[in-house]
CSV table of C-alpha atoms in Angstrom, one decimal:
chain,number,residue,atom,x,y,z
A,1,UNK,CA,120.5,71.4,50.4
A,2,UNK,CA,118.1,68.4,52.3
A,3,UNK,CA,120.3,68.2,54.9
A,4,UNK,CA,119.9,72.6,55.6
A,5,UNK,CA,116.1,72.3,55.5
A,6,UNK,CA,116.4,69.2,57.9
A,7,UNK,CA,118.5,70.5,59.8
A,8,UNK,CA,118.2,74.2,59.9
A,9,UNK,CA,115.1,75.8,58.7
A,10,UNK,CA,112.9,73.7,60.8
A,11,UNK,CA,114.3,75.3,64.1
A,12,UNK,CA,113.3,78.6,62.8
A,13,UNK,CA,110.1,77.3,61.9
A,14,UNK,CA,109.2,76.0,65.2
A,15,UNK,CA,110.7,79.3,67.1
A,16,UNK,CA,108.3,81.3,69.0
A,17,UNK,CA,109.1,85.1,67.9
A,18,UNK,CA,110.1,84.3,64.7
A,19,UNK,CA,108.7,87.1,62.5
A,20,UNK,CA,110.5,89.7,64.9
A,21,UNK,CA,113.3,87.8,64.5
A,22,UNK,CA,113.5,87.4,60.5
A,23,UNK,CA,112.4,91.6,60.4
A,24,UNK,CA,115.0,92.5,63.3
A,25,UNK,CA,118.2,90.4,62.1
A,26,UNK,CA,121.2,92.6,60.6
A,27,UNK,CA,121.6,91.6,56.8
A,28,UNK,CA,125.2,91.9,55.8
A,29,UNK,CA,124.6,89.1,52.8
A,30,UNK,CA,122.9,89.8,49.1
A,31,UNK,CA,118.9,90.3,48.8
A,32,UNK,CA,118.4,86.9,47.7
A,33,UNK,CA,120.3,85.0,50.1
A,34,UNK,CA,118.1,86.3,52.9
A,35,UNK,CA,115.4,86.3,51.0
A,36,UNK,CA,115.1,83.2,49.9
A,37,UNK,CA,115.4,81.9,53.4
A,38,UNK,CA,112.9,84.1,54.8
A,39,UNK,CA,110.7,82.3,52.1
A,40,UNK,CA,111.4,79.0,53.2
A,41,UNK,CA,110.8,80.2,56.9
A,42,UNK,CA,107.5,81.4,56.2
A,43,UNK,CA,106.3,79.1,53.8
A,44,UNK,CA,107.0,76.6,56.3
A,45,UNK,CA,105.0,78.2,59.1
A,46,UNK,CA,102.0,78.6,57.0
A,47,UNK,CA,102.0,75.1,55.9
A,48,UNK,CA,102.4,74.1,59.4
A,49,UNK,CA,98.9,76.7,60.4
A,50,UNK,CA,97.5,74.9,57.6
A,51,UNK,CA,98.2,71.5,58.9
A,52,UNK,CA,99.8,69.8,55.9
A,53,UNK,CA,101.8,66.4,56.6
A,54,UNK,CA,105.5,66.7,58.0
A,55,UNK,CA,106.3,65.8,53.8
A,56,UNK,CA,104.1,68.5,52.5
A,57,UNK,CA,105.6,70.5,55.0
A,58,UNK,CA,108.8,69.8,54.1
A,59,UNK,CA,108.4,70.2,50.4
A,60,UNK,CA,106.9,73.4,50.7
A,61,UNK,CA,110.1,74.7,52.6
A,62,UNK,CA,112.6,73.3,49.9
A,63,UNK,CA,110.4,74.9,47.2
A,64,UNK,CA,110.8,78.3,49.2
A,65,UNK,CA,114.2,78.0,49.5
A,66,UNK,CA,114.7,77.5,45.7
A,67,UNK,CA,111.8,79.4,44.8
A,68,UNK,CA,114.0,82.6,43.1
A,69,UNK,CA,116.8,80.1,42.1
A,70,UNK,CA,115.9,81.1,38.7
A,71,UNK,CA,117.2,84.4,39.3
A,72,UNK,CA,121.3,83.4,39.0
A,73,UNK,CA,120.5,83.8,34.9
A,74,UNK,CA,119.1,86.7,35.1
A,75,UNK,CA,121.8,89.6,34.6
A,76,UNK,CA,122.2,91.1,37.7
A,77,UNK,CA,122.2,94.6,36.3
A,78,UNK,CA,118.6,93.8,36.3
A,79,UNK,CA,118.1,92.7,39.4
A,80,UNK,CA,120.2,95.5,41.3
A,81,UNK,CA,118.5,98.1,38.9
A,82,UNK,CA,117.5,100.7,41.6
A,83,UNK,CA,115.0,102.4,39.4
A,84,UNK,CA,112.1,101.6,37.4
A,85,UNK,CA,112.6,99.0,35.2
A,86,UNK,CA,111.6,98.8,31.5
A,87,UNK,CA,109.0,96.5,30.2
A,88,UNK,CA,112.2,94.2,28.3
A,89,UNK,CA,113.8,94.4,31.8
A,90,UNK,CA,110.6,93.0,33.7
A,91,UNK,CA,110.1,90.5,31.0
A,92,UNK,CA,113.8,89.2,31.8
A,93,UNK,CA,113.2,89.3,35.9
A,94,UNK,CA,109.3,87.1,34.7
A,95,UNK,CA,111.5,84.5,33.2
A,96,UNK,CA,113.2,83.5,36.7
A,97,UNK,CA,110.3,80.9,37.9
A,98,UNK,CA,110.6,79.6,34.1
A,99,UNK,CA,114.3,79.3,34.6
A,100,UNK,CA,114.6,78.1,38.2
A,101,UNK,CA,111.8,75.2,36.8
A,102,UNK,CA,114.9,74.1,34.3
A,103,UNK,CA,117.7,74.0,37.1
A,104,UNK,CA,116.0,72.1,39.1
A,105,UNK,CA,114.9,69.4,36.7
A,106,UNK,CA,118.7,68.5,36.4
A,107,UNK,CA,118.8,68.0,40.2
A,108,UNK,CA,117.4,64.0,40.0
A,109,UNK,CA,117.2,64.4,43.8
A,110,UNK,CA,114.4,66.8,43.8
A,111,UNK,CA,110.8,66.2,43.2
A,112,UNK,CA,108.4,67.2,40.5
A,113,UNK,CA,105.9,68.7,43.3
A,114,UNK,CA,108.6,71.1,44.4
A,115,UNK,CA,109.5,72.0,40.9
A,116,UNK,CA,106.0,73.1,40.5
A,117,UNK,CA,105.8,74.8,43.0
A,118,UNK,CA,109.0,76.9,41.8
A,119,UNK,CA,107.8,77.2,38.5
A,120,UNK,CA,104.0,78.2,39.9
A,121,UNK,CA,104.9,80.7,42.5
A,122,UNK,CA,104.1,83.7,40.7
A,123,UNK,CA,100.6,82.4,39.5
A,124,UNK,CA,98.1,84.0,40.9
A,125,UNK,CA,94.5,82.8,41.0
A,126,UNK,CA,92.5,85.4,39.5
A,127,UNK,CA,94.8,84.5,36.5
A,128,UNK,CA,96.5,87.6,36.6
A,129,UNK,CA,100.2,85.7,37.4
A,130,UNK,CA,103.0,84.7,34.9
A,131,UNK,CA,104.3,82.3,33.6
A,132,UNK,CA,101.1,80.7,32.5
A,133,UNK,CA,98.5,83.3,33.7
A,134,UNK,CA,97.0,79.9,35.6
A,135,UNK,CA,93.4,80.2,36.9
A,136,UNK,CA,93.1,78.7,40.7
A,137,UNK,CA,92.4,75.3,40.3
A,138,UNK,CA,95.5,74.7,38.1
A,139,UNK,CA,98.1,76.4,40.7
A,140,UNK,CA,99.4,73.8,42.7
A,141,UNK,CA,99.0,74.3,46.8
A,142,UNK,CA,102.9,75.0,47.9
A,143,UNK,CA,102.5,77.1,44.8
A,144,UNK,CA,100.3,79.6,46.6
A,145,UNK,CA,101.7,79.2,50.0
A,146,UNK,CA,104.9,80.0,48.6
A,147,UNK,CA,103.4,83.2,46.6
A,148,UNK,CA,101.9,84.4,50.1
A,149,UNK,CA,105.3,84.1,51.7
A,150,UNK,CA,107.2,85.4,48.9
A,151,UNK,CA,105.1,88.9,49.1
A,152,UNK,CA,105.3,89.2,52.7
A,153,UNK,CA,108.9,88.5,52.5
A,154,UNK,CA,109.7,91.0,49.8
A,155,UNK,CA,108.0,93.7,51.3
A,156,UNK,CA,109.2,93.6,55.1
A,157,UNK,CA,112.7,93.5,53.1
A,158,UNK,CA,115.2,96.5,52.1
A,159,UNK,CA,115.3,96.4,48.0
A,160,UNK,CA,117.4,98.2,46.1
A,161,UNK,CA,114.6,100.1,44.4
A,162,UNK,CA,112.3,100.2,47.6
A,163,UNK,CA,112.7,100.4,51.3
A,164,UNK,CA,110.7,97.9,53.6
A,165,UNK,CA,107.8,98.6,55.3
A,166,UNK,CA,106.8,96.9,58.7
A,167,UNK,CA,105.1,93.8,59.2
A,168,UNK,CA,101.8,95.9,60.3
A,169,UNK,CA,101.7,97.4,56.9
A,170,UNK,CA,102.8,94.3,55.0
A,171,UNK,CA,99.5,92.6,56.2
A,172,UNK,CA,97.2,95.7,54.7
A,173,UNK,CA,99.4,94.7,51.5
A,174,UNK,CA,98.2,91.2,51.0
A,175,UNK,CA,94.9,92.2,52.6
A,176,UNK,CA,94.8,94.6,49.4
A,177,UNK,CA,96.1,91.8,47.3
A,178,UNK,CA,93.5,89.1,48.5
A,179,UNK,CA,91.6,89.0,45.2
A,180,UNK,CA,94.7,87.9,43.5
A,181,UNK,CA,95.5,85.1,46.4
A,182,UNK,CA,94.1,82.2,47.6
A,183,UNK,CA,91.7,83.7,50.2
A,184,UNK,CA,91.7,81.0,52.3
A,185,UNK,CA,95.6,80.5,52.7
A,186,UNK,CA,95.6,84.1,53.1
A,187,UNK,CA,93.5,84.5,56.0
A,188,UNK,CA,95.2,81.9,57.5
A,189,UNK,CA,98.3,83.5,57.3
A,190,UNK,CA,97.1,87.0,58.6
A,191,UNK,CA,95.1,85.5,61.1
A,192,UNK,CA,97.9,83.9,62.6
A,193,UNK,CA,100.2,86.4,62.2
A,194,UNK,CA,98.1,89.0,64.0
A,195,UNK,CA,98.4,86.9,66.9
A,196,UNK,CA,102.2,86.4,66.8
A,197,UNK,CA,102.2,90.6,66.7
A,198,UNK,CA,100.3,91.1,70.1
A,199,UNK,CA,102.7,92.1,72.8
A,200,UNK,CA,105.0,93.6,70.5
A,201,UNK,CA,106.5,97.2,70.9
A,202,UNK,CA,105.6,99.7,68.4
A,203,UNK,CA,106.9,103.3,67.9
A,204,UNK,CA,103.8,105.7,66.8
A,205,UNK,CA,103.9,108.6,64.3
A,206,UNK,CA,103.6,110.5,67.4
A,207,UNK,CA,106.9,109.1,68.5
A,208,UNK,CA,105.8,107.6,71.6
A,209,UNK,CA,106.3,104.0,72.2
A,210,UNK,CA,103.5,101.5,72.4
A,211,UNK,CA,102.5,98.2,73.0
A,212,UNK,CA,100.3,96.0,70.7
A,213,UNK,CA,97.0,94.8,73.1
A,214,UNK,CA,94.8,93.5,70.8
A,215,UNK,CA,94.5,93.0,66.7
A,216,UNK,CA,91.5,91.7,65.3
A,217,UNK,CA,90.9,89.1,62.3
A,218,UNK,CA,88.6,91.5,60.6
A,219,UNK,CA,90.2,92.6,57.0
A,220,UNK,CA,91.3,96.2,57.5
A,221,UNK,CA,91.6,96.5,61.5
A,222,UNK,CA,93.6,98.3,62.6
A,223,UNK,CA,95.6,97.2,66.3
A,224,UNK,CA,94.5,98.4,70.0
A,225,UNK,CA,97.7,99.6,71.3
A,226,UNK,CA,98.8,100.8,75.2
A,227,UNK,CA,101.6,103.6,75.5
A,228,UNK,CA,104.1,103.3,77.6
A,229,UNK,CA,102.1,106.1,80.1
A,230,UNK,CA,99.4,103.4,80.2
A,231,UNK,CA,96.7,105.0,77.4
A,232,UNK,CA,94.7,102.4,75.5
A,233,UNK,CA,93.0,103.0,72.4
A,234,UNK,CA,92.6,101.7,68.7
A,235,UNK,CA,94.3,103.0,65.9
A,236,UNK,CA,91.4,103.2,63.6
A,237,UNK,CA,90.1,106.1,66.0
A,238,UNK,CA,93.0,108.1,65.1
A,239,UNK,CA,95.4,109.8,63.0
A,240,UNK,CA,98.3,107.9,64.5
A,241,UNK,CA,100.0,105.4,62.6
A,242,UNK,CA,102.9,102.5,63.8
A,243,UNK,CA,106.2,103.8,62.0
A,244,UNK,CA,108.2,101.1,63.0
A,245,UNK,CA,108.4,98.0,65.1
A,246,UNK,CA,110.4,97.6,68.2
A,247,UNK,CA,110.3,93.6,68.9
């Protein structure tokens, strides 16, 4: 497991393109699998934008990576549920950061700060997060990087009870969800990942194809975008919405 975060995970980390890649690449394997990489991926990056040391760095990605490990005792009728679940059932899938906590104590190999971060990454810092219901200043950092990742992960993701939605509406979803975040880490995550989304290709609601010109940090904004007939203009001036994202 060291070894595939050394090894691995960092080249992704350090790719240019990587969010098109992670939303673009075919995923024959379970959920989880990708998921939990994607986690890692991202948790990386933002602790990278946020200037952590290479061994913060490098915890935060092995807490991603084993962030949902939890999940393997929870029946999977649960977890491949495709409808709503019941309040029993969601009780069951809350217990996963609980359980994933106890795996990873038996693993001598792996720190306490990473198993915090496992068992924390559900906290949220309005207090509003399980298991603890923890206010802010008891959620441990990697903790909240990791809960950032996790969400933008999840949603960009096919699930079996919810199709994915693009990365340009993921950011409007932790945007909505900033109260519950750690604004700070947040805004550094959507402010650099605005950036990596200029120069992309877009298709519109009007089914043309566009290019994304210019996103700015401002919560809400909505891209400047250039069809492929050369017209400029910002989506906040119009009815058009991106409906998917070309790369």
């Amino acid at each position: 497991m060291l070894v595939l975060v050394d090894d691995k995970i960092f080249r992704f980390i350090d790719e240019p393109g990587i969010f098109n890649h992670l939303y673009q690449i075919e995923r024959k394997e379970s959920y989880l699998y990708h998921h939990s990489l994607d986690v890692a991926i991202i948790s990386g990056i933002l602790a990278r934008w946020l200037e952590l040391p290479n061994q913060d760095v490098n915890d935060v990605v092995l807490a991603g990576l084993l962030h949902d490990i939890g999940k393997v005792l929870v029946p999977s009728g649960i977890l491949d549920k495709p409808g709503k679940l019941t309040p029993e059932e969601q009780e069951a899938i809350m217990l996963h950061s609980s359980y994933g906590s106890k795996l990873i104590k038996k693993l001598k190999y792996i720190s306490n700060k990473v198993n915090l971060a496992v068992f924390q990454h559900h906290e949220r810092v309005d207090g509003s997060g399980y298991p603890l219901k923890a206010s802010t200043e008891k959620i441990y950092l990697p903790a909240k990087i990791i809960g950032i990742a996790d969400v933008y992960g999840a949603v960009t993701s096919n699930r079996v009870y919810k199709q994915r939605i693009s990365p340009f509406d993921a950011v409007g979803v932790l945007e909505d969800m900033m109260g519950s975040l750690d604004i700070s880490i947040c805004m550094a995550f959507l402010n650099n990942i605005k950036d990596c989304f200029i120069g992309n290709n877009v298709l519109l609601s009007d089914r043309r194809e566009a290019k994304v010109i210019y996103w700015s940090k401002f919560k809400h904004a909505r891209p400047i975008v250039q069809t492929i007939d050369g017209e400029c203009f910002s989506l906040e001036k119009t009815q058009v919405n991106i409906v998917d994202f070309l790369g």
